[in-house]
PDB file of C-alpha atoms in Angstrom:
ATOM      1  CA  SER A   1      -1.181  17.852  -3.890  1.00 60.00           C
ATOM      2  CA  HIS A   2      -4.449  17.137  -5.676  1.00 69.00           C
ATOM      3  CA  THR A   3      -4.404  20.706  -6.988  1.00 74.00           C
ATOM      4  CA  LEU A   4      -0.722  21.337  -7.809  1.00 81.00           C
ATOM      5  CA  GLY A   5       0.318  17.845  -8.844  1.00 83.00           C
ATOM      6  CA  LEU A   6       3.393  15.959  -7.681  1.00 87.00           C
ATOM      7  CA  VAL A   7       6.165  18.289  -6.545  1.00 89.00           C
ATOM      8  CA  ALA A   8       9.755  17.217  -5.822  1.00 89.00           C
ATOM      9  CA  THR A   9      11.996  19.291  -3.610  1.00 91.00           C
ATOM     10  CA  ARG A  10      15.783  19.067  -3.574  1.00 91.00           C
ATOM     11  CA  ILE A  11      17.388  19.583  -0.145  1.00 94.00           C
ATOM     12  CA  GLU A  12      21.037  20.708  -0.243  1.00 93.00           C
ATOM     13  CA  LYS A  13      23.578  21.867   2.285  1.00 93.00           C
ATOM     14  CA  ASP A  14      24.094  25.624   2.135  1.00 92.00           C
ATOM     15  CA  GLY A  15      26.939  26.535   4.477  1.00 93.00           C
ATOM     16  CA  ASP A  16      25.799  25.614   7.986  1.00 94.00           C
ATOM     17  CA  SER A  17      22.147  25.266   7.011  1.00 95.00           C
ATOM     18  CA  LEU A  18      19.973  23.467   4.485  1.00 95.00           C
ATOM     19  CA  LYS A  19      18.382  24.954   1.382  1.00 95.00           C
ATOM     20  CA  ALA A  20      15.251  23.661  -0.390  1.00 95.00           C
ATOM     21  CA  THR A  21      14.772  24.205  -4.115  1.00 94.00           C
ATOM     22  CA  LEU A  22      12.162  22.955  -6.572  1.00 93.00           C
ATOM     23  CA  ALA A  23      13.486  19.898  -8.445  1.00 92.00           C
ATOM     24  CA  TRP A  24      10.466  19.259 -10.711  1.00 91.00           C
ATOM     25  CA  THR A  25       6.662  19.316 -10.882  1.00 91.00           C
ATOM     26  CA  ASN A  26       4.305  16.913 -12.671  1.00 90.00           C
ATOM     27  CA  LYS A  27       0.787  18.372 -12.798  1.00 89.00           C
ATOM     28  CA  ASN A  28      -0.571  15.107 -14.284  1.00 85.00           C
ATOM     29  CA  VAL A  29       0.144  13.256 -11.018  1.00 85.00           C
ATOM     30  CA  ALA A  30      -2.319  14.914  -8.669  1.00 81.00           C
ATOM     31  CA  ILE A  31      -2.375  12.667  -5.583  1.00 80.00           C
ATOM     32  CA  ASN A  32      -5.470  13.067  -3.427  1.00 72.00           C
ATOM     33  CA  PHE A  33      -4.931  11.238  -0.119  1.00 70.00           C
ATOM     34  CA  THR A  34      -3.146   7.976  -0.742  1.00 74.00           C
ATOM     35  CA  CYS A  35       0.371   7.753   0.669  1.00 84.00           C
ATOM     36  CA  PRO A  36       2.760   6.800  -2.133  1.00 90.00           C
ATOM     37  CA  VAL A  37       5.716   4.443  -1.713  1.00 93.00           C
ATOM     38  CA  ALA A  38       9.176   4.633  -3.265  1.00 94.00           C
ATOM     39  CA  VAL A  39      11.242   1.691  -4.441  1.00 95.00           C
ATOM     40  CA  GLY A  40      14.650   2.877  -5.592  1.00 94.00           C
ATOM     41  CA  PRO A  41      14.133   5.731  -8.070  1.00 95.00           C
ATOM     42  CA  LEU A  42      10.435   4.915  -8.614  1.00 96.00           C
ATOM     43  CA  LEU A  43       7.321   6.237  -6.873  1.00 94.00           C
ATOM     44  CA  PHE A  44       4.041   4.258  -6.864  1.00 95.00           C
ATOM     45  CA  THR A  45       0.713   5.961  -6.118  1.00 91.00           C
ATOM     46  CA  ILE A  46      -2.867   6.528  -7.253  1.00 90.00           C
ATOM     47  CA  GLY A  47      -3.366   9.208  -9.877  1.00 87.00           C
ATOM     48  CA  PRO A  48      -6.188  11.673 -10.514  1.00 85.00           C
ATOM     49  CA  ARG A  49      -8.127   9.239 -12.736  1.00 87.00           C
ATOM     50  CA  LYS A  50      -8.118   6.536  -9.996  1.00 89.00           C
ATOM     51  CA  ASN A  51      -5.284   4.819 -11.816  1.00 90.00           C
ATOM     52  CA  LEU A  52      -2.144   3.204 -10.411  1.00 93.00           C
ATOM     53  CA  LEU A  53       0.922   5.218 -11.411  1.00 93.00           C
ATOM     54  CA  CYS A  54       4.681   4.643 -11.544  1.00 95.00           C
ATOM     55  CA  VAL A  55       6.739   7.854 -11.637  1.00 94.00           C
ATOM     56  CA  ASP A  56      10.497   8.332 -12.076  1.00 95.00           C
ATOM     57  CA  LEU A  57      11.701  10.260  -9.014  1.00 94.00           C
ATOM     58  CA  ASN A  58      14.709  11.629 -10.911  1.00 94.00           C
ATOM     59  CA  ASN A  59      12.632  13.776 -13.256  1.00 95.00           C
ATOM     60  CA  GLY A  60       8.905  13.270 -12.532  1.00 93.00           C
ATOM     61  CA  ALA A  61       8.287  11.419 -15.801  1.00 94.00           C
ATOM     62  CA  MET A  62       5.452   8.884 -15.921  1.00 93.00           C
ATOM     63  CA  LYS A  63       6.860   5.368 -16.424  1.00 95.00           C
ATOM     64  CA  TRP A  64       3.504   3.562 -16.651  1.00 95.00           C
ATOM     65  CA  GLU A  65      -0.102   3.619 -15.457  1.00 93.00           C
ATOM     66  CA  LYS A  66      -2.745   0.952 -14.833  1.00 95.00           C
ATOM     67  CA  ASP A  67      -6.501   1.560 -14.915  1.00 93.00           C
ATOM     68  CA  GLY A  68      -9.348  -0.519 -13.485  1.00 92.00           C
ATOM     69  CA  LEU A  69      -8.091  -1.393  -9.993  1.00 91.00           C
ATOM     70  CA  PHE A  70     -10.241   0.962  -7.886  1.00 89.00           C
ATOM     71  CA  ILE A  71     -14.017   1.179  -7.382  1.00 87.00           C
ATOM     72  CA  THR A  72     -14.602   4.535  -5.697  1.00 84.00           C
ATOM     73  CA  GLY A  73     -14.623   7.881  -7.488  1.00 82.00           C
ATOM     74  CA  ALA A  74     -11.338   9.519  -8.462  1.00 77.00           C
ATOM     75  CA  ASP A  75     -11.626  11.944  -5.529  1.00 77.00           C
ATOM     76  CA  LYS A  76     -11.932   9.071  -3.020  1.00 79.00           C
ATOM     77  CA  ALA A  77      -9.859   6.239  -4.548  1.00 82.00           C
ATOM     78  CA  VAL A  78      -7.433   4.920  -1.975  1.00 85.00           C
ATOM     79  CA  ALA A  79      -4.995   2.054  -1.587  1.00 89.00           C
ATOM     80  CA  ALA A  80      -2.511   0.876   0.999  1.00 90.00           C
ATOM     81  CA  PHE A  81       0.939  -0.097  -0.251  1.00 92.00           C
ATOM     82  CA  LEU A  82       3.452  -2.460   1.364  1.00 89.00           C
ATOM     83  CA  VAL A  83       6.915  -2.704  -0.210  1.00 90.00           C
ATOM     84  CA  LEU A  84       8.269  -6.266  -0.252  1.00 85.00           C
ATOM     85  CA  ASP A  85      11.827  -6.020  -1.607  1.00 85.00           C
ATOM     86  CA  ASP A  86      11.348  -5.508  -5.371  1.00 91.00           C
ATOM     87  CA  THR A  87       7.582  -6.061  -5.359  1.00 91.00           C
ATOM     88  CA  ILE A  88       4.601  -4.212  -3.918  1.00 93.00           C
ATOM     89  CA  LEU A  89       1.521  -5.541  -2.168  1.00 90.00           C
ATOM     90  CA  MET A  90      -1.439  -3.181  -2.573  1.00 91.00           C
ATOM     91  CA  LEU A  91      -4.822  -3.414  -0.836  1.00 89.00           C
ATOM     92  CA  THR A  92      -7.392  -1.538  -2.946  1.00 90.00           C
ATOM     93  CA  ASP A  93     -10.524   0.248  -1.782  1.00 87.00           C
ATOM     94  CA  ALA A  94     -12.478  -2.807  -2.993  1.00 86.00           C
ATOM     95  CA  GLY A  95     -10.528  -5.167  -0.696  1.00 84.00           C
ATOM     96  CA  MET A  96      -8.537  -6.653  -3.575  1.00 87.00           C
ATOM     97  CA  LEU A  97      -4.989  -7.599  -2.599  1.00 88.00           C
ATOM     98  CA  VAL A  98      -2.773  -7.048  -5.653  1.00 92.00           C
ATOM     99  CA  HIS A  99       0.863  -8.148  -5.819  1.00 92.00           C
ATOM    100  CA  PHE A 100       2.901  -6.448  -8.574  1.00 95.00           C
ATOM    101  CA  SER A 101       6.484  -5.870  -9.640  1.00 95.00           C
ATOM    102  CA  ALA A 102       8.160  -2.626  -8.595  1.00 94.00           C
ATOM    103  CA  GLU A 103       9.818  -2.191 -11.981  1.00 88.00           C
ATOM    104  CA  GLY A 104       9.589   0.852 -14.192  1.00 85.00           C
ATOM    105  CA  GLY A 105       9.314  -0.860 -17.575  1.00 89.00           C
ATOM    106  CA  ALA A 106       5.615  -1.772 -17.455  1.00 94.00           C
ATOM    107  CA  TYR A 107       2.925  -2.866 -14.993  1.00 96.00           C
ATOM    108  CA  LYS A 108       3.480  -6.549 -14.204  1.00 96.00           C
ATOM    109  CA  GLU A 109       0.925  -8.189 -11.939  1.00 95.00           C
ATOM    110  CA  LEU A 110       2.185 -11.194  -9.978  1.00 92.00           C
ATOM    111  CA  GLY A 111      -1.118 -12.181  -8.354  1.00 89.00           C
ATOM    112  CA  ARG A 112      -4.353 -10.933  -6.836  1.00 87.00           C
ATOM    113  CA  ALA A 113      -6.978 -12.095  -4.382  1.00 84.00           C
ATOM    114  CA  GLN A 114     -10.163 -10.700  -2.840  1.00 83.00           C
ATOM    115  CA  VAL A 115      -9.362 -10.650   0.902  1.00 78.00           C
ATOM    116  CA  CYS A 116     -12.005  -8.295   2.341  1.00 77.00           C
ATOM    117  CA  GLY A 117     -14.753  -5.885   1.337  1.00 77.00           C
ATOM    118  CA  PHE A 118     -14.773  -2.135   0.778  1.00 80.00           C
ATOM    119  CA  ASN A 119     -12.221  -0.445   3.027  1.00 76.00           C
ATOM    120  CA  TRP A 120      -9.879   2.451   3.531  1.00 77.00           C
ATOM    121  CA  CYS A 121      -7.647   0.644   6.029  1.00 77.00           C
ATOM    122  CA  ASN A 122      -3.952  -0.065   5.772  1.00 79.00           C
ATOM    123  CA  PRO A 123      -2.995  -3.723   6.165  1.00 80.00           C
ATOM    124  CA  ALA A 124      -0.018  -4.843   8.213  1.00 81.00           C
ATOM    125  CA  TYR A 125       2.717  -7.377   7.574  1.00 78.00           C
ATOM    126  CA  ALA A 126       4.457  -8.641  10.709  1.00 79.00           C
ATOM    127  CA  ASP A 127       6.377 -11.775  11.617  1.00 78.00           C
ATOM    128  CA  GLY A 128       5.763 -13.267   8.163  1.00 78.00           C
ATOM    129  CA  ARG A 129       1.988 -12.855   8.330  1.00 81.00           C
ATOM    130  CA  PHE A 130      -0.468 -10.546   6.581  1.00 81.00           C
ATOM    131  CA  TYR A 131      -3.146  -8.794   8.688  1.00 85.00           C
ATOM    132  CA  LEU A 132      -6.283  -6.755   7.924  1.00 83.00           C
ATOM    133  CA  LYS A 133      -7.585  -4.067  10.262  1.00 82.00           C
ATOM    134  CA  THR A 134     -10.871  -4.890  11.987  1.00 82.00           C
ATOM    135  CA  ASP A 135     -13.320  -2.892  14.066  1.00 81.00           C
ATOM    136  CA  GLU A 136     -16.094  -3.699  16.541  1.00 84.00           C
ATOM    137  CA  LEU A 137     -18.461  -4.600  13.688  1.00 82.00           C
ATOM    138  CA  SER A 138     -16.108  -6.772  11.600  1.00 80.00           C
ATOM    139  CA  ARG A 139     -14.082  -8.426  14.380  1.00 85.00           C
ATOM    140  CA  PRO A 140     -16.769 -10.995  15.367  1.00 87.00           C
ATOM    141  CA  ALA A 141     -16.839 -12.306  11.782  1.00 82.00           C
ATOM    142  CA  PHE A 142     -13.046 -12.666  11.798  1.00 83.00           C
ATOM    143  CA  GLN A 143     -13.218 -14.464  15.167  1.00 87.00           C
ATOM    144  CA  ALA A 144     -15.998 -16.791  13.954  1.00 87.00           C
ATOM    145  CA  ALA A 145     -13.969 -17.635  10.840  1.00 83.00           C
ATOM    146  CA  GLY A 146     -11.036 -18.785  12.985  1.00 88.00           C
ATOM    147  CA  CYS A 147      -8.788 -15.848  12.091  1.00 88.00           C
ATOM    148  CA  GLU A 148      -5.965 -14.913  14.424  1.00 91.00           C
ATOM    149  CA  PRO A 149      -5.200 -11.481  15.911  1.00 92.00           C
ATOM    150  CA  TRP A 150      -1.821  -9.798  15.779  1.00 90.00           C
ATOM    151  CA  VAL A 151      -0.454  -9.896  19.313  1.00 90.00           C
ATOM    152  CA  TYR A 152       2.383  -7.442  19.899  1.00 85.00           C
ATOM    153  CA  ASP A 153       4.930  -8.360  22.558  1.00 82.00           C
ATOM    154  CA  GLY A 154       5.661  -5.073  24.280  1.00 75.00           C
ATOM    155  CA  GLY A 155       8.955  -6.405  25.666  1.00 76.00           C
ATOM    156  CA  ARG A 156      10.793  -5.084  28.733  1.00 82.00           C
ATOM    157  CA  GLY A 157       8.327  -6.756  31.090  1.00 82.00           C
ATOM    158  CA  LYS A 158       5.244  -5.267  29.429  1.00 84.00           C
ATOM    159  CA  ASP A 159       2.180  -7.413  28.817  1.00 88.00           C
ATOM    160  CA  PRO A 160       1.429  -8.469  25.213  1.00 88.00           C
ATOM    161  CA  ASP A 161      -1.039  -6.192  23.453  1.00 88.00           C
ATOM    162  CA  THR A 162      -3.677  -7.532  21.031  1.00 89.00           C
ATOM    163  CA  MET A 163      -3.862  -5.209  18.042  1.00 88.00           C
ATOM    164  CA  PRO A 164      -7.029  -4.595  15.949  1.00 88.00           C
ATOM    165  CA  TYR A 165      -5.475  -6.495  13.026  1.00 89.00           C
ATOM    166  CA  TRP A 166      -6.468 -10.074  12.133  1.00 89.00           C
ATOM    167  CA  THR A 167      -5.347 -12.643   9.563  1.00 87.00           C
ATOM    168  CA  PRO A 168      -7.726 -12.966   6.583  1.00 80.00           C
ATOM    169  CA  PRO A 169     -10.434 -15.636   6.773  1.00 74.00           C
ATOM    170  CA  ALA A 170      -9.390 -19.075   5.471  1.00 69.00           C
ATOM    171  CA  ASP A 171     -12.233 -19.006   2.961  1.00 64.00           C
ATOM    172  CA  ALA A 172     -11.459 -15.495   1.641  1.00 61.00           C
ATOM    173  CA  SER A 173     -10.260 -17.099  -1.571  1.00 54.00           C
ATOM    174  CA  ASP A 174      -8.089 -20.006  -2.563  1.00 53.00           C
ATOM    175  CA  ASP A 175      -6.068 -17.509  -4.570  1.00 55.00           C
ATOM    176  CA  ALA A 176      -5.613 -15.371  -1.450  1.00 53.00           C
ATOM    177  CA  HIS A 177      -3.944 -18.204   0.413  1.00 54.00           C
ATOM    178  CA  ALA A 178      -1.716 -19.093  -2.509  1.00 57.00           C
ATOM    179  CA  LEU A 179      -0.722 -15.436  -2.822  1.00 56.00           C
ATOM    180  CA  LEU A 180      -0.141 -14.983   0.908  1.00 59.00           C
ATOM    181  CA  THR A 181       1.863 -18.210   1.095  1.00 56.00           C
ATOM    182  CA  GLU A 182       3.993 -17.031  -1.820  1.00 52.00           C
ATOM    183  CA  ILE A 183       4.544 -13.627  -0.220  1.00 53.00           C
ATOM    184  CA  SER A 184       5.386 -15.130   3.171  1.00 51.00           C
ATOM    185  CA  ALA A 185       7.901 -17.474   1.530  1.00 50.00           C
ATOM    186  CA  ALA A 186       9.464 -14.571  -0.365  1.00 47.00           C
ATOM    187  CA  MET A 187       9.832 -12.532   2.830  1.00 45.00           C
ATOM    188  CA  SER A 188      11.362 -15.370   4.885  1.00 42.00           C
TER     189      SER A 188
END
């Protein structure tokens, strides 16, 4: 909650039913509207100062924080997180794709690339490929740049469905392609 902070609830069996009790609260981790991700005992999210946070899920303690990754105000900073084994791929509100380690010791960036402009859209990773969400306005530019759509095979005799997600443009950044190639290789 952006007003109460991060709240952990412990769910335990109580006879034939379940009982919820407060495990801990950290008022310094006031998440606004970004969906956090967990990797093992660690939670990764955006904090109230538009900073990337790593929190220990066992006790709510802050493990580390990283400033300077988001461009919008603290009340609107957003990012989309994709967990890739022991690393995280994060698309920031500025369209910066950041690859970092999901360790609790300290923030460790593995790579970054500018892959699109300002956005609040979650990317997708399917069949070893990274995709960005498009709309009626942005899709023609992706088509003109030779990008490819994500086509979902519905199976069971259903026709394939073209999703509104497209691969990044080839000229997005040389770093983007090196990063995406590295990530695809790691996920294979």
